[in-house]
Short mmCIF file of C-alpha atoms in Angstrom, two decimals:
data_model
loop_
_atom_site.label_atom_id
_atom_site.label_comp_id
_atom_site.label_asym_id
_atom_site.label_seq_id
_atom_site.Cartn_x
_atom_site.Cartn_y
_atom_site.Cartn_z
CA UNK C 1 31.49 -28.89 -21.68
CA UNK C 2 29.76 -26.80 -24.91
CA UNK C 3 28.40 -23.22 -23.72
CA UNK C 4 25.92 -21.31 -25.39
CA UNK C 5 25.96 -17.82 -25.55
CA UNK C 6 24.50 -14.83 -27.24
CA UNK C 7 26.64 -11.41 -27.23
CA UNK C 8 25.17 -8.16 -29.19
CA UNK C 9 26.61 -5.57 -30.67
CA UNK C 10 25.65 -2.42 -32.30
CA UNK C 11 25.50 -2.03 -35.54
CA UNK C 12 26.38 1.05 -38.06
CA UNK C 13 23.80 0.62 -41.58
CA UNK C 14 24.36 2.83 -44.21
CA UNK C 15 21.33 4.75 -44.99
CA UNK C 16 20.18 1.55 -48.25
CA UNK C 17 21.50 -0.93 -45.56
CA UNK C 18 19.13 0.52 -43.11
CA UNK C 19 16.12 0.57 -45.71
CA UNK C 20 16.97 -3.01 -46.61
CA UNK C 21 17.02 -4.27 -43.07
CA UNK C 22 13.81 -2.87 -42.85
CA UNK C 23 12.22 -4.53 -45.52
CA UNK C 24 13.35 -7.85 -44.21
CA UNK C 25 12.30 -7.01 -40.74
CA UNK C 26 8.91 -5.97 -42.32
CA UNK C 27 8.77 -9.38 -44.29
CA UNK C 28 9.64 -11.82 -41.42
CA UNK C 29 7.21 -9.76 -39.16
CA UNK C 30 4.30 -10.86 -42.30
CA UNK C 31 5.67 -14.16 -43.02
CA UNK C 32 5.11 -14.84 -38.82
CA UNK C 33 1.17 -13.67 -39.24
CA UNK C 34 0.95 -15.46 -42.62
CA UNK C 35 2.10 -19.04 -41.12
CA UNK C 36 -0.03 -17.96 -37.86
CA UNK C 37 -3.41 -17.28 -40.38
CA UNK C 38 -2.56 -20.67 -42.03
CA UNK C 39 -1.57 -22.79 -38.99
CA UNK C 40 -4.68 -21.86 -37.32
CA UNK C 41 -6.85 -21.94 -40.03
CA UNK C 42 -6.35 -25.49 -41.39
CA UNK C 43 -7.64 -28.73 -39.35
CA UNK C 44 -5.17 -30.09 -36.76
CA UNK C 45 -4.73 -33.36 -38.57
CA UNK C 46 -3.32 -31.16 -41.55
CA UNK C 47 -0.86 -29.17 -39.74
CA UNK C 48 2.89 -29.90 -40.31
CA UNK C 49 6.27 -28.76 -40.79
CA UNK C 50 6.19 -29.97 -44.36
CA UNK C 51 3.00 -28.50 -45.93
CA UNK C 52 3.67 -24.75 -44.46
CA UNK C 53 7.70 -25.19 -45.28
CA UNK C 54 5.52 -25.75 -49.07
CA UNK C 55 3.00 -23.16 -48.47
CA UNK C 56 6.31 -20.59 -47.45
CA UNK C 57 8.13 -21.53 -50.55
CA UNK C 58 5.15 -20.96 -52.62
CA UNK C 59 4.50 -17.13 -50.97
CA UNK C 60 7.79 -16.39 -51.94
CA UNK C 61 7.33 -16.87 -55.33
CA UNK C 62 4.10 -15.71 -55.84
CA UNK C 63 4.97 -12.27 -53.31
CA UNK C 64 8.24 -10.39 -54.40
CA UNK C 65 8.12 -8.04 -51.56
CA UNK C 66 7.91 -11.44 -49.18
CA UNK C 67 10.91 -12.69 -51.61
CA UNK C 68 12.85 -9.87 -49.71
CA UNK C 69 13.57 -12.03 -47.26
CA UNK C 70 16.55 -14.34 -47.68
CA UNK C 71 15.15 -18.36 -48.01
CA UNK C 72 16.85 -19.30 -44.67
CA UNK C 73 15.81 -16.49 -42.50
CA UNK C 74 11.58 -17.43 -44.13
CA UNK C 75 12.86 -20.61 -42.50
CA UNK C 76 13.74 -19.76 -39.21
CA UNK C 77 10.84 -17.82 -39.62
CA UNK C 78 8.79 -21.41 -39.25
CA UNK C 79 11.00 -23.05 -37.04
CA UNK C 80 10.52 -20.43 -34.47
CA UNK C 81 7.09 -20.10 -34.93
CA UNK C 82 6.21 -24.18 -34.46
CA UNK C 83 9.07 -23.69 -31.43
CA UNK C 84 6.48 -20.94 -29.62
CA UNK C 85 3.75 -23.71 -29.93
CA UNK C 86 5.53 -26.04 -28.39
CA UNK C 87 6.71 -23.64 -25.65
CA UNK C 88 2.30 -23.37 -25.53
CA UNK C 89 1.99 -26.90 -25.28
CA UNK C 90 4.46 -27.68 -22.39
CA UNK C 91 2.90 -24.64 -20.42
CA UNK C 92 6.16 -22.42 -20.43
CA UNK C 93 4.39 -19.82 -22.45
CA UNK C 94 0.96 -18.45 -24.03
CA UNK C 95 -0.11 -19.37 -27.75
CA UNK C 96 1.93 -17.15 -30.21
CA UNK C 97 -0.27 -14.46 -31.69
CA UNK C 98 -0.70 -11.67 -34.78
CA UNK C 99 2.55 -9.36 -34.64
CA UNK C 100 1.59 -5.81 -35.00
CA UNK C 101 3.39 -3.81 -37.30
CA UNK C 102 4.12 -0.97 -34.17
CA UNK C 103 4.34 -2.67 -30.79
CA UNK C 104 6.13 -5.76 -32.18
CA UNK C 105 10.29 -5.86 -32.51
CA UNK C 106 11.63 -6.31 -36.50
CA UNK C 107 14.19 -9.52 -35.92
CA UNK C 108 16.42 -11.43 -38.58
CA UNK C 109 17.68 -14.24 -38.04
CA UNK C 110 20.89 -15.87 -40.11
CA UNK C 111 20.50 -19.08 -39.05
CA UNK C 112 24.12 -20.30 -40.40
CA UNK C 113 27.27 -19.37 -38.60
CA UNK C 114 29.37 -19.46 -41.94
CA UNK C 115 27.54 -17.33 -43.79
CA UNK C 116 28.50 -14.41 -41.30
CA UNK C 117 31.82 -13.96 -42.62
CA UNK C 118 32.83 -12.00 -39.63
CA UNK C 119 36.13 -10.12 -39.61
CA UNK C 120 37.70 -8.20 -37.13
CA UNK C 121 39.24 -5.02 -38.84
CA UNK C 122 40.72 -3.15 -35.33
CA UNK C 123 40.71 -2.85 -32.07
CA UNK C 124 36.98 -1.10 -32.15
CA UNK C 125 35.53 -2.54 -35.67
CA UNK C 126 34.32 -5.64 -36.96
CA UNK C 127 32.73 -6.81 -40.14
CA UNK C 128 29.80 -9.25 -40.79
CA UNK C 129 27.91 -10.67 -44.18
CA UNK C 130 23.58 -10.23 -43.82
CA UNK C 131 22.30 -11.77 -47.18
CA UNK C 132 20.64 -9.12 -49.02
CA UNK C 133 22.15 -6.32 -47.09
CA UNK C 134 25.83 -6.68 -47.75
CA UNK C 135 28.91 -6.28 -45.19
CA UNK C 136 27.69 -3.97 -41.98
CA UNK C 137 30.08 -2.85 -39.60
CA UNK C 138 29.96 -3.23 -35.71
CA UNK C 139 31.43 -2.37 -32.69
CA UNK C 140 34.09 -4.78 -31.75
CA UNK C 141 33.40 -5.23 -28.11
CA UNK C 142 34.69 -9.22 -27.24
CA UNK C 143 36.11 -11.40 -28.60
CA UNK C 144 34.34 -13.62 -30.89
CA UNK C 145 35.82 -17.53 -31.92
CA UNK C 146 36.60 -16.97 -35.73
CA UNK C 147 39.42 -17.34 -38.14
CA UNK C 148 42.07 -19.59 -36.85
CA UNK C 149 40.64 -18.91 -33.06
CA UNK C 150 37.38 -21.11 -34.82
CA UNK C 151 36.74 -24.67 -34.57
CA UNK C 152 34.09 -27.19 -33.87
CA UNK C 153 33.87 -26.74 -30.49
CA UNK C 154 34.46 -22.60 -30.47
CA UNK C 155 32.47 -21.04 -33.31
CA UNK C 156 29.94 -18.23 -33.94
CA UNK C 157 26.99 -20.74 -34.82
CA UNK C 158 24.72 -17.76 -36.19
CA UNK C 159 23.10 -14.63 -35.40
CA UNK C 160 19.95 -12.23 -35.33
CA UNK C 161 19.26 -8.73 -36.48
CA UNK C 162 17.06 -6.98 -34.21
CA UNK C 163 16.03 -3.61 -34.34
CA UNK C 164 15.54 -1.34 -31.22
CA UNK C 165 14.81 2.27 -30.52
CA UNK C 166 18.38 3.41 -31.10
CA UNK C 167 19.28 1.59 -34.40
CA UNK C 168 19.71 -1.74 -35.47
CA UNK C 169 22.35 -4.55 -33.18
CA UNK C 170 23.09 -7.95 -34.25
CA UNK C 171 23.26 -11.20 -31.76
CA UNK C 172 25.59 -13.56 -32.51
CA UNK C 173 24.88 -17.21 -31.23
CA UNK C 174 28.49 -18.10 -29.66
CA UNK C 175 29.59 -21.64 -28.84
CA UNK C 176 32.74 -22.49 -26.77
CA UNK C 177 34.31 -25.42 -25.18
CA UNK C 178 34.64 -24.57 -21.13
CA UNK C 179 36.10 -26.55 -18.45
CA UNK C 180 33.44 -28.16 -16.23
CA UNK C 181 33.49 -25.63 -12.80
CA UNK C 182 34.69 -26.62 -9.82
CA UNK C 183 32.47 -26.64 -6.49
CA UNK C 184 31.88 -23.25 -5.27
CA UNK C 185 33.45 -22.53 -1.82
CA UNK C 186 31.96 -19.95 -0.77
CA UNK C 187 29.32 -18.30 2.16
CA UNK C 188 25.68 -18.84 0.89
CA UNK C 189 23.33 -15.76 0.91
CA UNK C 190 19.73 -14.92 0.91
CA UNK C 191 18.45 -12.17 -1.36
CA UNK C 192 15.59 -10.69 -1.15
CA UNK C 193 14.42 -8.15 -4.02
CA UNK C 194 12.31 -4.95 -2.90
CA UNK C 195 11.34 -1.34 -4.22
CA UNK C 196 13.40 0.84 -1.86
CA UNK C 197 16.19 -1.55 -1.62
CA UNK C 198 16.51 -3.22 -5.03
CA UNK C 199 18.59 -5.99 -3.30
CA UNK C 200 19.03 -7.05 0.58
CA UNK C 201 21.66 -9.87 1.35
CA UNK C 202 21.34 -11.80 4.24
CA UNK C 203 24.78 -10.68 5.38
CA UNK C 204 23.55 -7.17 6.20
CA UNK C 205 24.66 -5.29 2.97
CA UNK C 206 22.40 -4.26 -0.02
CA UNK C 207 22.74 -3.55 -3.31
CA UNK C 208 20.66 -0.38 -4.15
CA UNK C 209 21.37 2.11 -7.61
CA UNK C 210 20.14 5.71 -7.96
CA UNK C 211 17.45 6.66 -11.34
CA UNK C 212 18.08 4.94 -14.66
CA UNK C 213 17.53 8.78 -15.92
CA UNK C 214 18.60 12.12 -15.23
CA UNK C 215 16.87 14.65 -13.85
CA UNK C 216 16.55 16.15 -17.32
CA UNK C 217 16.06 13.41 -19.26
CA UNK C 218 12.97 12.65 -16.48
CA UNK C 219 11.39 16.04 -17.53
CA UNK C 220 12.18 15.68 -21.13
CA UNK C 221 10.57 12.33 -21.13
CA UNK C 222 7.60 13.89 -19.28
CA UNK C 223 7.10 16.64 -21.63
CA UNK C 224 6.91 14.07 -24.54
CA UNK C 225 4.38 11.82 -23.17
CA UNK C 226 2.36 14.96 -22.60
CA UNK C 227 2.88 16.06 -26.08
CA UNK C 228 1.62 12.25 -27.49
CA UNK C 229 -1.25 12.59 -25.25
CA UNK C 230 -2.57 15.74 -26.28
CA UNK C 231 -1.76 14.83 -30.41
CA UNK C 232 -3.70 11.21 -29.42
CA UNK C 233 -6.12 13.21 -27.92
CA UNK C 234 -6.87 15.48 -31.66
CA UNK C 235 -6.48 12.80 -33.49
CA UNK C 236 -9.69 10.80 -34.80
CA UNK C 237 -10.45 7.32 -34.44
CA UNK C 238 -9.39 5.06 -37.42
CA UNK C 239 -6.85 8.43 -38.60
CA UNK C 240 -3.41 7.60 -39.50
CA UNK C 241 -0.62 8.81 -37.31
CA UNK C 242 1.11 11.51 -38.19
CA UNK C 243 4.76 11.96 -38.65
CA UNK C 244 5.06 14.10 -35.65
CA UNK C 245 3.44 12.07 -33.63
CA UNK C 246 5.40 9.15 -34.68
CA UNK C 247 8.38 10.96 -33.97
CA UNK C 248 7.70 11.79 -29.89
CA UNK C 249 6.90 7.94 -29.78
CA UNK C 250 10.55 7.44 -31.63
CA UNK C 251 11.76 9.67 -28.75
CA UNK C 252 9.89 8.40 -26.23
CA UNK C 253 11.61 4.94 -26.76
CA UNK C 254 15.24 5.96 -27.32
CA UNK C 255 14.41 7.28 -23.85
CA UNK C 256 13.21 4.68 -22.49
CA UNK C 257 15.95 1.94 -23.85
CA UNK C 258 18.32 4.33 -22.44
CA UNK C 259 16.38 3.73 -18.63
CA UNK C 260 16.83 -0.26 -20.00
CA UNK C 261 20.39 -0.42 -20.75
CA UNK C 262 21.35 1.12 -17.79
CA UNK C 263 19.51 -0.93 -16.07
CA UNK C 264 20.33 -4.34 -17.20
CA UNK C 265 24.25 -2.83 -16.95
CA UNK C 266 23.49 -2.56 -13.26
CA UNK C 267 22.17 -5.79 -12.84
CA UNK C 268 25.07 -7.53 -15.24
CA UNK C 269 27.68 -6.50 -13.00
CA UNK C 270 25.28 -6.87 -9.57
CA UNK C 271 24.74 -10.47 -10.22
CA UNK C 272 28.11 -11.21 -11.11
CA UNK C 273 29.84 -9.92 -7.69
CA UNK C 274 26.84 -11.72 -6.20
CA UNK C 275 27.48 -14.75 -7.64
CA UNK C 276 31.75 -14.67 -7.68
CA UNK C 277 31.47 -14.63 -3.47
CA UNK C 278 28.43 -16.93 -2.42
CA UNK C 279 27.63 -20.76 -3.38
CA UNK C 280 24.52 -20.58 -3.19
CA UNK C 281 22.17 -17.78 -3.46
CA UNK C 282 18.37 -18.38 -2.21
CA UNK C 283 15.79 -16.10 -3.70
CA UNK C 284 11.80 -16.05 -3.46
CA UNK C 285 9.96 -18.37 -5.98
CA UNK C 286 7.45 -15.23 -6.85
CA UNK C 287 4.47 -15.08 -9.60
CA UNK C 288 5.58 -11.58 -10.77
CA UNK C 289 3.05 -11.44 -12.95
CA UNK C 290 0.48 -11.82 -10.80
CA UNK C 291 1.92 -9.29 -8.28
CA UNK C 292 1.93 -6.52 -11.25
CA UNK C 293 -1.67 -7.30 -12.24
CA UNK C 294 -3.77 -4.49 -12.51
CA UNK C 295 -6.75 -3.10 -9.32
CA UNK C 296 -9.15 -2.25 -12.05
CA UNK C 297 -11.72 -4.37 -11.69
CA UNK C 298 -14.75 -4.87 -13.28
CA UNK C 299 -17.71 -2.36 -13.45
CA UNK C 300 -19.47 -4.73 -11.39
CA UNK C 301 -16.71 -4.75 -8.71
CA UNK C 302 -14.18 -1.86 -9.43
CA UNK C 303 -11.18 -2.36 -7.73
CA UNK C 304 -10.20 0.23 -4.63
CA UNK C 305 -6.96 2.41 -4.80
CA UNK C 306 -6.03 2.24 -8.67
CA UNK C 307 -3.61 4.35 -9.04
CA UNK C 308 -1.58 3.62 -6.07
CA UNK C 309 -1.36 0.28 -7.48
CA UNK C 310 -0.53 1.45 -11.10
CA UNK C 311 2.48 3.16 -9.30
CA UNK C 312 3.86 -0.22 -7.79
CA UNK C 313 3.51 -2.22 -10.90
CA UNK C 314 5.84 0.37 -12.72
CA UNK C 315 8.10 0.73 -9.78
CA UNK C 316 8.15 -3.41 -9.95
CA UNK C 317 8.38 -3.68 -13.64
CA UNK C 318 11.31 -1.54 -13.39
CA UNK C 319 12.92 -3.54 -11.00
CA UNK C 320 12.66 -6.61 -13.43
CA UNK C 321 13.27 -8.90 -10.53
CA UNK C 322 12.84 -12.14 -13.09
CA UNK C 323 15.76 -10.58 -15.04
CA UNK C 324 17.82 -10.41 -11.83
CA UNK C 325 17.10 -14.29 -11.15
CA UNK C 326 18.37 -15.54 -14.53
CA UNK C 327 21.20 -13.92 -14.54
CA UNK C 328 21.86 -14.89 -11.12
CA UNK C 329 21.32 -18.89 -11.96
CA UNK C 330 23.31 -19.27 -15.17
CA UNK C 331 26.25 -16.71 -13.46
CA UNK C 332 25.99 -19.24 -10.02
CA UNK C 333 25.93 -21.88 -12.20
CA UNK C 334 29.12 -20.90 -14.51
CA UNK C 335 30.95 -20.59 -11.29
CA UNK C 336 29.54 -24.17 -9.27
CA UNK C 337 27.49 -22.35 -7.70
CA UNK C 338 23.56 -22.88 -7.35
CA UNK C 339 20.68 -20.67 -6.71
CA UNK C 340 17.68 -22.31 -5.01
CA UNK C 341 13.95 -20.78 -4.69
CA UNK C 342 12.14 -20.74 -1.74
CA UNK C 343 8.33 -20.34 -1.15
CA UNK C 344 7.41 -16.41 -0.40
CA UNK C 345 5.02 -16.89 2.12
CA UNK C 346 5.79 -15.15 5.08
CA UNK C 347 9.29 -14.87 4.75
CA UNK C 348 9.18 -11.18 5.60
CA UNK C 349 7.24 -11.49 8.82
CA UNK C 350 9.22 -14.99 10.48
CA UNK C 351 11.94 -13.48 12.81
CA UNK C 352 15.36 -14.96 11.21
CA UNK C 353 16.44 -14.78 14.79
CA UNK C 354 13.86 -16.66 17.07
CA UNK C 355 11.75 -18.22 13.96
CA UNK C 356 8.44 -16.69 15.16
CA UNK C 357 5.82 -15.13 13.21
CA UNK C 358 4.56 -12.51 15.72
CA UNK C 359 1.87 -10.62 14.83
CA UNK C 360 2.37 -6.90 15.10
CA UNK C 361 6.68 -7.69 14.62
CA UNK C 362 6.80 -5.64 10.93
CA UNK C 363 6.15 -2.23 12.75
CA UNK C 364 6.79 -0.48 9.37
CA UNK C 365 7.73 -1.25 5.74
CA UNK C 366 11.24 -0.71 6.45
CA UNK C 367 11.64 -2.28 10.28
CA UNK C 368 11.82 -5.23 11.89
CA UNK C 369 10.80 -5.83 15.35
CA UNK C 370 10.24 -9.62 17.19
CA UNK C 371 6.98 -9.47 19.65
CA UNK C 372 7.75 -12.66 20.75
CA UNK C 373 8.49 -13.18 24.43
CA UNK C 374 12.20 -13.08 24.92
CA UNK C 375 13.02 -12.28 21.63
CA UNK C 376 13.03 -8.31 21.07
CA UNK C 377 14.98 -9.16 17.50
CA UNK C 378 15.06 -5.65 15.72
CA UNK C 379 16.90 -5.37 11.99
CA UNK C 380 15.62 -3.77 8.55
CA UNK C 381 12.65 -5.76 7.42
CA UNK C 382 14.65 -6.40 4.11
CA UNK C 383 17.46 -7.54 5.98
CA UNK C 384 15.60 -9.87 8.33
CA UNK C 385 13.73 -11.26 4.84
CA UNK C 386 16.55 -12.10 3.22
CA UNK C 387 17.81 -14.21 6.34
CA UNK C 388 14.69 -16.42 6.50
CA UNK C 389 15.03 -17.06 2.19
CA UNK C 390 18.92 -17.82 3.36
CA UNK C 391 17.68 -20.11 5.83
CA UNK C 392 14.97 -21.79 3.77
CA UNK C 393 17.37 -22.43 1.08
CA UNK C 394 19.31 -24.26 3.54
CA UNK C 395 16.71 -26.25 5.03
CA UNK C 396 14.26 -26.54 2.81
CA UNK C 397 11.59 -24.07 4.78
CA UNK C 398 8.26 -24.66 3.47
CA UNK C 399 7.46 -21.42 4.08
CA UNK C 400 3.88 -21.37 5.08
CA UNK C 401 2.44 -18.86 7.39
CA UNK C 402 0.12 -18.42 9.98
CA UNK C 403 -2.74 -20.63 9.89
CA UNK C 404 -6.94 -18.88 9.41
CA UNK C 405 -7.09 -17.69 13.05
CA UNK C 406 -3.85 -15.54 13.04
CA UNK C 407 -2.15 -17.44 15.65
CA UNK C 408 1.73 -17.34 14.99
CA UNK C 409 3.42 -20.32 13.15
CA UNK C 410 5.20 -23.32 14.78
CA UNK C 411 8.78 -22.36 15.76
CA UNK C 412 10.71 -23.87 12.72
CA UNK C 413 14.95 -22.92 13.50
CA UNK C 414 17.06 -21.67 11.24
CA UNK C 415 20.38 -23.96 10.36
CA UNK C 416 22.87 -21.25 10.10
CA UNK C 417 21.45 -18.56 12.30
CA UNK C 418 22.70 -14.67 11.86
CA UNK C 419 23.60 -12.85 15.11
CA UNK C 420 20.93 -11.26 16.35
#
């Protein structure tokens, strides 16, 4: 079966290169709020690929800066942008908006695999072709399907140039041809994702990892958002930022893509021991969204304890527990394995032993203790969670809770059940 894949690299600009890439970035960053002021400003009946793919190819002419940008990355440009609209209309995302110049990421896209010419030069370096940039060099970390290794079922089918707060990286689009997998034969496993523990498997183990920064890179980071505060603070409303202040925020976010890649390193290599042992992992069908929401309020109705709950939407954010469950279902699924959600209702106060909800049984955030006659079931309340999501995904657990009055649920067994 054909697998798509991305894989990104870092890349190594020369100091014109760099400038270059910028002015591209800059271009397809205007040319996305140029197609966005036209597509919304013309009548629905008049909207189409053909007239903007016009209204694009007339910009370029009349616009040399917006000429900058090669013809087929303007294009991909469009295609994109009418992709986000229909990722609106299905209800998988919100209408695409105005890119700002500072919060949004510079991406270009090479939308043809051949024009890449990508050459491996060692065992560390590669080579690649951007149009209008010239050959960049990049870290040579996997192997990529060209030369004779390319054909039309392995190839590099294109790439994208994105910059990020350490430099520029390219993303190359990689196709191969992959035998179909064969049923996984292992345990299954519930997960359940936390704050304290990161991860707690159902068979008693978790997966935890210490700060994505130092202690000294905490304080540093610390120290710069006070130093941004205090120059926002000076600065007038309407006044341009100033070049120091533009470089804390620079270091501000090679710190904080540091925190990231360490991060998503942790969870690349979590999720795949995760999903080499178990067949099928069950995880909690959560709104994370909604659970990082902010306590504000309104002035009407201010919200109570503000700050505390500023403090768990970070600690959640960083977490990035929907991160964790993609990796997990395209790993599981890679390796015949499956992941399956379960409702979140409840499934940290049902004892995975007895299949009770007691009230009064989660004596504290971290323990676990059944109130139900004969039952006495104590474990970590992580632990004990990620036993009812294991059974759940087994049975097909609705999940639902204890009804208005607080009486405890009907008894509903697990299939599997852990020793107690």
């Amino acid at each position: 079966m054909k697998q798509q894949r991305g894989h990104k690299a870092r890349l190594y600009l020369t100091p014109v290169q760099e400038l270059a890439a910028d002015g591209q970035g800059h271009a397809a960053r205007t040319m996305w709020n140029l197609i966005h002021s036209w597509w919304t400003m013309l009548p629905k009946d008049k909207r189409n690929l053909g007239a903007a793919d016009e209204a694009i190819r007339q910009g370029r002419k009349e616009l040399p800066w917006l000429a900058a940008l090669p013809a087929q990355a303007s294009q991909a440009v469009l295609k994109t942008y009418f992709r986000a609209w229909v990722n609106c209309w299905e209800r998988r995302a919100d209408a695409p908006n105005f890119k700002d110049r500072f919060r949004s990421r510079m991406a270009i896209d090479i939308p043809q695999g051949r024009d890449l010419q990508i050459v491996r030069l060692n065992r560390r370096w590669g080579r690649m072709w951007a149009p209008k940039i010239g050959h960049l060099y990049f870290r040579w970390t996997r192997d990529l399907p060209v030369g004779k290794r390319a054909n039309k079922l392995n190839k590099v089918t294109g790439a994208r140039l994105v910059k990020e707060a350490d430099g520029w990286h390219v993303v190359f689009r990689v196709q191969h041809e992959v035998p179909e997998p064969a049923e996984h034969t292992g345990p299954s496993v519930g997960v359940d994702r936390g704050i304290t523990k990161p991860l707690a498997l159902s068979d008693g183990t978790f997966r935890e990892h210490g700060p994505w920064l130092t202690e000294g890179e905490t304080k540093r980071l610390r120290r710069l958002e006070k130093k941004s505060a205090r120059k926002r603070k000076n600065r007038k409303k309407g006044e341009k930022i100033s070049r120091h202040l533009a470089r804390t925020y620079d270091q501000i976010a090679r710190l904080r893509a540091t925190a990231k890649r360490r991060a998503v390193d942790w969870q690349h290599k979590t999720t795949t021991s995760i999903a080499d042992t178990f067949s099928r992992i069950g995880v909690e069908d959560l709104a994370v969204l909604n659970m990082v929401k902010s306590a504000r309020g309104t002035v009407e109705t201010p919200g109570k304890n503000v700050r505390q709950k500023a403090g768990l939407n970070r600690a959640i954010a960083g977490e990035a527990w929907g991160r964790t469950v993609t990796m997990l279902e395209y790993k599981a699924a890679q390796r015949g394995g499956i992941v399956v959600k379960v409702p979140a209702p409840n499934t940290s106060r049902r004892c995975s032993a007895c299949g009770f909800i007691t009230p009064g049984s989660r004596e504290t955030q971290a323990r676990f203790v059944c109130k139900a006659d004969g039952c006495g079931y104590e474990e970590n309340a992580d632990t004990n969670a990620s036993r009812n999501i294991d059974h759940a995904a087994g049975s097909a657990v609705s999940g639902r809770g204890a009804g208005a009055d607080g009486q405890a649920e009907k008894r509903q067994p697990p299939t599997q059940p852990h020793a107690a």
